């Protein structure tokens, strides 16, 4: 199945990419995809702890199974809004 | 409801116009602006990155949650992305309500929630370095 | 600090510019707008009267009190006088601060104090009558 | 001594005037001036209860003695700010 992965912020810096299209085997979960990507982009592994997973712009748990055409992103701790905390 | 992620400079007036109703007595606006220091460090500029579709969806959920919880009339939220200089506005939240107390509370709640759930990130650039910020002030581990 | 009593329409942007400093991370704005009902009555328009010299002096005192009490950067207050239609802005309070919590608290305090001590009065005009309003919602005795 | 009196809001309606210049005897207090004015503008008496007194744009007590050139105003309960309470 075809999966699109998006990288933002620190993960964009770590991979040098904004987007990646790949072929994955049926039944792969979001968390498994992340581990596979760490093999390809070793610097990604530095961020594992605080990441959330999203599929088609919704937060999901790491064991969420992916489906053909899904858009997956790994969400580092957010820091938008204001500069005044 | 107005939700906008944009690389263009933010102007409060259209948000005020958007939320105001004839039954509104109060509009409370929050503007987040880029300041020149953070954690004792002199900041040169910021860069905001966002996952736009997801950020808009999450902002909409935050707004709906607040509208269901406070008797307010409407909410508008605009978040800027890209490079922002000191003094530029990164975020505007506008809330209107018949009575003022609710507008203050709801506006504060929106600002707090944005920092928790909305996939937008800021990178601080200072002299000799830069770092993506996590949450309210921690810096990310810096990969070698 | 900017304090202004004026018969001209109010625009938030100059107040934001006035209070913002390079160390400011937050600007909180309150806009009081004329709404179409009060105490169950349909309001046609409002008229604000002021004792301008004294109102400016009292507004300045309110601002100084707040600046001495919260770690904020600056305050701007503009109050309009004369006839205002539904939806027009009667009051803008802008407060800037390094951190957002203080700006929200200080802005709310300014709005509350204005209704207690500043010699400005509003008259509500509705179908078939009108009345000067006392404090937060009582109407004046109506002389025959 | 010369005194200037200013009328706002309901007191403007009650007197039909914005301003009044008058001669007063030395030692007259702000509160006494108000009672004198009630004789001239009977509708003023309707507002006595909630009024504050001001001299030269400062709140004063009713027993504040007036001086030549003072500007006096009687301040009904204020209601400025917003329409949203």
Coordinates of C-alpha atoms in Angstrom, one line a residue:
Chain A
X1 CA 0.0 0.0 0.0
X2 CA 1.0 3.6 -0.6
X3 CA 1.7 5.8 2.4
X4 CA 2.7 9.5 2.5
X5 CA 4.8 10.7 5.4
X6 CA 5.1 14.3 6.4
X7 CA 8.0 15.8 8.5
X8 CA 7.7 19.0 10.4
X9 CA 10.0 21.2 12.6
X10 CA 12.8 19.2 14.2
X11 CA 11.9 16.1 12.2
X12 CA 12.2 18.1 9.0
X13 CA 15.7 19.1 10.1
X14 CA 16.5 15.5 11.1
X15 CA 15.4 14.0 7.7
X16 CA 16.1 16.8 5.4
X17 CA 12.6 16.2 3.9
X18 CA 9.2 17.6 4.1
X19 CA 7.4 14.6 2.6
X20 CA 8.1 11.0 1.7
X21 CA 6.0 8.7 -0.4
X22 CA 6.7 5.0 0.3
X23 CA 5.3 1.5 -0.2
X24 CA 4.5 -0.4 3.0
X25 CA 3.2 -3.8 3.7
X26 CA -0.4 -4.3 4.7
X27 CA -1.1 -4.1 8.4
X28 CA 1.9 -1.9 9.3
X29 CA 1.1 0.3 12.3
X30 CA 2.0 4.0 12.7
X31 CA 4.5 3.0 15.4
X32 CA 6.2 0.4 13.2
X33 CA 6.5 2.8 10.4
X34 CA 8.3 5.2 12.7
X35 CA 10.8 2.5 13.7
X36 CA 11.3 1.6 10.0
X37 CA 12.0 5.3 9.2
X38 CA 14.6 5.5 12.1
X39 CA 16.6 2.9 10.2
X40 CA 16.6 5.1 7.1
X41 CA 17.0 8.4 9.0
X42 CA 19.1 7.6 12.1
X43 CA 18.7 11.2 13.6
X44 CA 14.9 10.5 13.8
X45 CA 15.6 8.2 16.7
X46 CA 16.6 11.1 18.9
X47 CA 12.9 12.3 18.9
X48 CA 11.1 9.0 19.7
X49 CA 10.2 9.8 23.3
X50 CA 7.9 12.8 22.9
X51 CA 6.3 12.1 19.6
X52 CA 2.6 11.8 18.9
X53 CA 1.4 10.0 15.8
X54 CA -1.2 11.3 13.4
X55 CA -3.0 9.7 10.5
X56 CA -4.9 11.8 8.0
X57 CA -4.6 14.8 10.4
X58 CA -6.0 13.0 13.5
X59 CA -4.0 12.0 16.5
X60 CA -3.8 8.1 16.7
X61 CA -2.1 5.6 19.0
X62 CA 1.2 4.0 17.8
X63 CA -0.6 0.7 17.2
X64 CA -3.0 2.3 14.7
X65 CA -2.9 0.1 11.5
X66 CA -2.3 2.1 8.3
X67 CA -4.3 1.8 5.2
X68 CA -3.6 2.5 1.6
X69 CA -3.4 6.2 0.8
X70 CA -2.9 7.3 4.4
X71 CA -1.0 10.5 5.3
X72 CA 1.1 9.9 8.4
X73 CA 2.9 12.5 10.5
X74 CA 5.0 12.3 13.7
X75 CA 4.2 15.2 15.9
X76 CA 6.9 16.6 18.2
X77 CA 5.8 18.4 21.3
X78 CA 4.0 21.5 20.0
X79 CA 5.0 25.1 20.8
X80 CA 2.8 27.3 18.7
X81 CA 0.8 30.2 19.9
X82 CA 2.7 32.8 21.6
X83 CA 6.3 33.6 22.5
X84 CA 5.0 34.6 26.0
X85 CA 4.7 31.8 28.5
Chain B
X1 CA -16.0 30.9 13.4
X2 CA -12.8 31.9 11.6
X3 CA -9.7 29.7 11.6
X4 CA -6.7 30.7 9.6
X5 CA -3.1 29.5 9.3
X6 CA -1.2 32.0 7.1
X7 CA 2.3 33.2 6.2
X8 CA 1.0 36.8 5.9
X9 CA 1.2 39.4 8.6
X10 CA -1.8 39.3 11.0
X11 CA -4.2 42.3 11.5
X12 CA -6.6 42.3 14.4
X13 CA -9.4 44.3 12.8
X14 CA -10.9 41.6 10.5
X15 CA -11.0 39.2 13.4
X16 CA -12.9 41.7 15.5
X17 CA -15.4 42.3 12.7
X18 CA -15.8 38.6 12.2
X19 CA -16.7 37.7 15.8
X20 CA -18.8 40.8 16.6
X21 CA -22.5 40.3 16.7
X22 CA -25.3 42.8 17.6
X23 CA -25.7 41.0 20.9
X24 CA -22.0 41.3 21.7
X25 CA -21.0 43.7 24.4
X26 CA -17.4 42.6 24.7
X27 CA -14.6 41.5 22.4
X28 CA -11.4 40.2 24.0
X29 CA -8.3 39.9 21.8
X30 CA -5.1 38.2 22.5
X31 CA -2.0 38.9 20.4
X32 CA 1.1 36.8 20.8
X33 CA 4.1 38.8 19.7
X34 CA 7.7 37.8 19.2
X35 CA 9.9 39.2 22.0
X36 CA 13.6 39.7 22.1
X37 CA 14.5 37.4 24.9
X38 CA 13.6 33.9 26.1
X39 CA 15.2 31.9 28.9
X40 CA 17.7 34.7 29.3
X41 CA 18.9 34.4 25.7
X42 CA 18.7 37.3 23.2
X43 CA 16.4 36.1 20.4
X44 CA 17.1 37.3 16.8
X45 CA 14.0 36.0 15.1
X46 CA 11.6 33.0 15.2
X47 CA 10.4 30.5 12.7
X48 CA 7.1 28.9 12.9
X49 CA 6.4 25.6 11.2
X50 CA 2.9 24.1 11.0
X51 CA 1.0 21.1 9.7
X52 CA -1.7 23.3 8.3
X53 CA -4.6 20.9 7.6
X54 CA -4.2 19.3 11.0
X55 CA -3.6 22.6 12.8
X56 CA -6.8 24.1 11.3
X57 CA -8.7 21.0 12.4
X58 CA -7.3 21.1 15.9
X59 CA -7.9 24.9 16.2
X60 CA -11.5 24.3 15.1
X61 CA -11.9 21.6 17.8
X62 CA -10.5 24.0 20.5
X63 CA -12.9 26.7 19.3
X64 CA -15.9 24.3 19.4
X65 CA -14.9 23.1 22.9
X66 CA -14.8 26.7 24.1
X67 CA -18.1 27.7 22.4
X68 CA -19.8 24.7 24.1
X69 CA -18.4 25.6 27.5
X70 CA -18.8 29.4 27.7
X71 CA -21.8 31.5 26.6
X72 CA -19.8 33.4 24.0
X73 CA -20.9 34.5 20.6
X74 CA -18.0 33.6 18.3
X75 CA -14.3 32.9 18.1
X76 CA -11.7 33.8 15.5
X77 CA -8.1 32.4 15.5
X78 CA -5.3 33.3 13.2
X79 CA -1.8 31.8 13.4
X80 CA 1.1 33.0 11.3
X81 CA 3.9 30.7 10.0
X82 CA 7.3 31.3 8.6
X83 CA 10.0 33.7 9.7
X84 CA 8.8 36.4 12.2
X85 CA 10.9 39.3 13.4
X86 CA 10.9 40.8 17.0
X87 CA 7.6 42.6 17.5
X88 CA 5.6 40.7 14.8
X89 CA 2.4 39.0 15.8
X90 CA 2.4 35.2 15.7
X91 CA -1.2 34.6 17.0
X92 CA -4.4 36.4 17.3
X93 CA -7.4 35.0 19.2
X94 CA -10.6 37.1 19.2
X95 CA -13.6 36.1 21.4
X96 CA -16.9 38.0 21.5
X97 CA -19.7 37.6 24.1
X98 CA -22.6 39.5 25.5
X99 CA -20.8 39.9 28.9
X100 CA -17.2 40.6 29.3
X101 CA -16.1 38.0 32.0
X102 CA -16.8 35.1 29.7
X103 CA -14.9 36.6 26.8
X104 CA -11.8 37.0 29.0
X105 CA -12.0 33.4 30.4
X106 CA -12.7 31.8 27.0
X107 CA -9.9 33.7 25.3
X108 CA -7.4 32.7 27.9
X109 CA -8.5 29.1 27.6
X110 CA -8.1 29.1 23.8
X111 CA -4.5 30.5 24.1
X112 CA -3.6 27.8 26.7
X113 CA -5.1 25.0 24.6
X114 CA -3.3 26.1 21.4
X115 CA 0.0 25.5 23.2
X116 CA -1.1 22.0 24.1
X117 CA -2.6 20.3 21.1
X118 CA -2.2 22.3 17.9
X119 CA 0.6 21.0 15.6
X120 CA 2.6 24.3 15.2
X121 CA 6.2 24.6 16.3
X122 CA 8.5 27.5 16.8
X123 CA 12.3 27.6 16.3
X124 CA 14.2 30.3 18.2
X125 CA 17.2 31.7 16.4
X126 CA 19.8 33.4 18.5
X127 CA 23.4 34.5 17.9
X128 CA 25.4 31.4 17.2
X129 CA 22.6 28.9 17.3
X130 CA 18.9 27.9 17.0
X131 CA 16.6 25.4 18.6
X132 CA 13.0 24.1 18.2
X133 CA 11.1 24.9 21.3
X134 CA 9.1 22.2 23.1
X135 CA 5.9 23.2 24.9
X136 CA 6.3 26.2 27.2
X137 CA 10.0 26.8 27.2
X138 CA 11.9 23.5 27.2
X139 CA 14.2 23.1 24.3
X140 CA 14.4 20.0 22.2
X141 CA 17.3 17.6 22.5
X142 CA 19.7 18.8 19.9
X143 CA 20.8 15.9 17.6
X144 CA 24.4 16.0 16.7
Chain C
X1 CA 1.0 55.2 28.4
X2 CA -1.7 56.4 26.2
X3 CA -5.0 57.9 27.5
X4 CA -7.6 59.3 25.1
X5 CA -11.2 60.5 25.3
X6 CA -12.4 61.1 21.8
X7 CA -15.6 61.5 19.8
X8 CA -13.9 59.8 16.8
X9 CA -14.3 56.0 16.0
X10 CA -11.8 53.8 17.9
X11 CA -9.3 51.6 16.0
X12 CA -7.3 49.0 18.0
X13 CA -4.2 48.9 15.9
X14 CA -2.6 52.2 17.1
X15 CA -3.1 51.1 20.7
X16 CA -1.4 47.8 20.0
X17 CA 1.5 49.6 18.4
X18 CA 1.7 52.0 21.3
X19 CA 2.0 49.4 24.1
X20 CA 4.1 46.8 22.3
X21 CA 7.8 46.7 23.3
X22 CA 10.6 44.4 22.2
X23 CA 10.3 42.6 25.5
X24 CA 6.5 42.1 25.1
X25 CA 5.3 38.6 24.4
X26 CA 1.6 39.3 24.8
X27 CA -0.8 42.1 24.1
X28 CA -4.3 41.7 25.5
X29 CA -7.0 44.0 24.1
X30 CA -10.5 44.6 25.4
X31 CA -13.1 46.2 23.2
X32 CA -16.4 47.3 24.7
X33 CA -19.0 47.3 22.0
X34 CA -22.6 48.6 21.9
X35 CA -25.0 45.7 22.0
X36 CA -28.6 45.6 21.0
X37 CA -30.2 44.6 24.3
X38 CA -29.8 45.5 27.9
X39 CA -32.0 44.3 30.8
X40 CA -34.3 42.7 28.3
X41 CA -34.9 45.9 26.4
X42 CA -34.1 46.5 22.8
X43 CA -31.5 49.3 22.6
X44 CA -31.5 51.7 19.6
X45 CA -28.3 53.5 20.3
X46 CA -26.2 54.8 23.2
X47 CA -24.9 58.2 24.1
X48 CA -21.7 58.6 26.2
X49 CA -21.1 61.8 28.1
X50 CA -17.8 62.5 29.8
X51 CA -16.0 65.0 32.0
X52 CA -12.9 64.8 29.7
X53 CA -10.2 66.4 31.9
X54 CA -11.2 64.5 35.0
X55 CA -11.8 61.3 33.0
X56 CA -8.3 61.4 31.6
X57 CA -6.9 62.1 35.0
X58 CA -8.8 59.1 36.5
X59 CA -7.9 56.8 33.6
X60 CA -4.2 57.8 34.1
X61 CA -4.5 56.9 37.8
X62 CA -6.1 53.5 37.0
X63 CA -3.3 52.8 34.5
X64 CA -0.6 53.8 37.0
X65 CA -2.2 51.7 39.8
X66 CA -2.1 48.6 37.4
X67 CA 1.4 49.2 36.2
X68 CA 2.6 49.3 39.9
X69 CA 0.8 46.1 40.7
X70 CA 1.5 43.8 37.7
X71 CA 4.7 43.3 35.8
X72 CA 3.4 44.7 32.6
X73 CA 5.1 46.8 29.9
X74 CA 2.5 49.4 29.1
X75 CA -1.2 50.3 28.9
X76 CA -3.3 52.3 26.4
X77 CA -6.9 53.3 27.0
X78 CA -9.2 55.0 24.6
X79 CA -12.9 55.9 25.4
X80 CA -15.3 57.3 22.9
X81 CA -18.0 59.8 23.6
X82 CA -21.1 61.0 21.9
X83 CA -23.7 58.9 20.0
X84 CA -22.7 55.3 19.3
X85 CA -24.7 52.9 17.2
X86 CA -25.1 49.1 17.8
X87 CA -21.7 47.4 17.1
X88 CA -19.6 50.5 17.5
X89 CA -16.7 50.4 20.0
X90 CA -17.0 52.5 23.1
X91 CA -13.8 51.5 24.9
X92 CA -10.5 49.9 24.0
X93 CA -8.0 48.8 26.7
X94 CA -4.6 47.4 25.5
X95 CA -2.1 45.9 27.9
X96 CA 1.3 44.5 27.0
X97 CA 3.6 42.3 29.1
X98 CA 6.4 39.8 28.7
X99 CA 4.1 37.0 29.9
X100 CA 0.5 36.5 28.9
X101 CA -1.1 35.8 32.3
X102 CA -0.3 39.3 33.7
X103 CA -1.7 41.0 30.6
X104 CA -5.0 39.2 30.9
X105 CA -5.3 40.0 34.6
X106 CA -4.2 43.6 34.3
X107 CA -6.6 44.2 31.4
X108 CA -9.6 42.9 33.3
X109 CA -8.7 45.0 36.3
X110 CA -8.5 48.1 34.2
X111 CA -11.9 47.5 32.6
X112 CA -13.5 46.9 36.1
X113 CA -11.9 50.0 37.6
X114 CA -13.1 52.2 34.7
X115 CA -16.7 51.4 35.6
X116 CA -16.1 52.4 39.2
X117 CA -14.3 55.7 39.2
X118 CA -14.0 57.3 35.8
X119 CA -16.6 60.1 35.1
X120 CA -18.1 58.8 31.9
X121 CA -21.8 58.1 31.6
X122 CA -23.9 56.3 29.1
X123 CA -27.5 56.9 28.2
X124 CA -29.5 54.1 26.6
X125 CA -32.0 55.1 24.0
X126 CA -34.7 52.6 23.3
X127 CA -38.1 52.8 21.6
X128 CA -40.2 55.3 23.4
X129 CA -37.7 56.3 26.1
X130 CA -34.2 56.8 27.3
X131 CA -32.3 56.6 30.5
X132 CA -28.9 57.4 32.0
X133 CA -27.4 54.1 33.3
X134 CA -25.9 54.0 36.8
X135 CA -23.0 51.6 37.5
X136 CA -23.5 48.1 36.1
X137 CA -27.1 48.2 35.0
X138 CA -29.2 50.1 37.4
X139 CA -31.1 52.9 35.8
X140 CA -31.3 56.4 37.4
X141 CA -34.3 57.6 39.0
X142 CA -36.2 59.4 36.3
X143 CA -37.1 62.9 37.3
X144 CA -40.6 64.0 36.2
Chain D
X1 CA -15.4 84.6 44.6
X2 CA -16.0 83.2 41.1
X3 CA -16.9 79.5 40.7
X4 CA -17.5 77.5 37.5
X5 CA -20.0 74.6 37.8
X6 CA -20.1 71.8 35.2
X7 CA -23.1 69.5 34.6
X8 CA -22.9 66.1 33.0
X9 CA -25.2 63.3 32.0
X10 CA -28.4 63.3 34.0
X11 CA -27.5 66.6 35.7
X12 CA -27.1 68.2 32.3
X13 CA -30.6 67.1 31.5
X14 CA -31.9 68.3 34.9
X15 CA -30.5 71.8 34.5
X16 CA -30.5 72.3 30.8
X17 CA -27.0 73.6 31.1
X18 CA -23.5 72.3 30.6
X19 CA -21.8 75.0 32.5
X20 CA -22.7 77.8 34.9
X21 CA -20.5 80.7 36.2
X22 CA -21.5 82.2 39.5
X23 CA -20.4 84.4 42.4
X24 CA -20.3 82.7 45.7
X25 CA -19.5 83.8 49.2
X26 CA -16.0 82.9 50.7
X27 CA -15.9 79.7 52.6
X28 CA -18.8 78.0 50.8
X29 CA -18.3 74.2 50.6
X30 CA -19.0 71.9 47.6
X31 CA -22.0 70.4 49.4
X32 CA -23.5 73.8 50.3
X33 CA -23.1 74.9 46.7
X34 CA -25.1 71.8 45.6
X35 CA -27.9 72.7 48.0
X36 CA -27.9 76.2 46.7
X37 CA -28.1 75.0 43.1
X38 CA -31.1 72.7 44.0
X39 CA -33.1 75.8 44.9
X40 CA -32.4 77.2 41.4
X41 CA -32.8 73.9 39.6
X42 CA -35.4 71.9 41.6
X43 CA -34.9 68.7 39.4
X44 CA -31.3 68.6 40.7
X45 CA -32.6 67.5 44.1
X46 CA -33.6 64.1 42.6
X47 CA -29.9 63.1 42.3
X48 CA -28.5 64.1 45.6
X49 CA -28.2 60.6 47.0
X50 CA -25.6 59.1 44.7
X51 CA -23.5 62.1 43.8
X52 CA -19.8 62.6 44.3
X53 CA -18.3 66.0 44.4
X54 CA -15.3 67.1 42.4
X55 CA -13.2 70.3 42.5
X56 CA -10.7 71.0 39.7
X57 CA -11.2 67.5 38.4
X58 CA -10.4 65.7 41.8
X59 CA -12.9 63.9 43.9
X60 CA -13.5 65.8 47.2
X61 CA -15.8 65.4 50.2
X62 CA -18.9 67.6 50.5
X63 CA -17.3 69.7 53.2
X64 CA -14.5 70.8 50.9
X65 CA -14.3 74.6 51.0
X66 CA -14.3 76.3 47.6
X67 CA -11.8 78.9 46.5
X68 CA -11.9 81.6 43.9
X69 CA -11.6 80.2 40.4
X70 CA -12.5 76.6 41.3
X71 CA -14.2 74.4 38.8
X72 CA -16.9 72.3 40.5
X73 CA -18.8 69.2 39.2
X74 CA -21.3 66.9 40.8
X75 CA -20.6 63.3 39.6
X76 CA -23.6 60.9 39.2
X77 CA -22.8 57.2 39.5
X78 CA -20.5 56.5 36.6
X79 CA -21.3 54.0 33.8
X80 CA -18.6 54.4 31.2
X81 CA -16.5 51.6 29.8
X82 CA -18.5 48.9 28.2
X83 CA -22.0 48.0 27.5
X84 CA -21.3 44.5 28.7
X85 CA -21.6 43.9 32.4

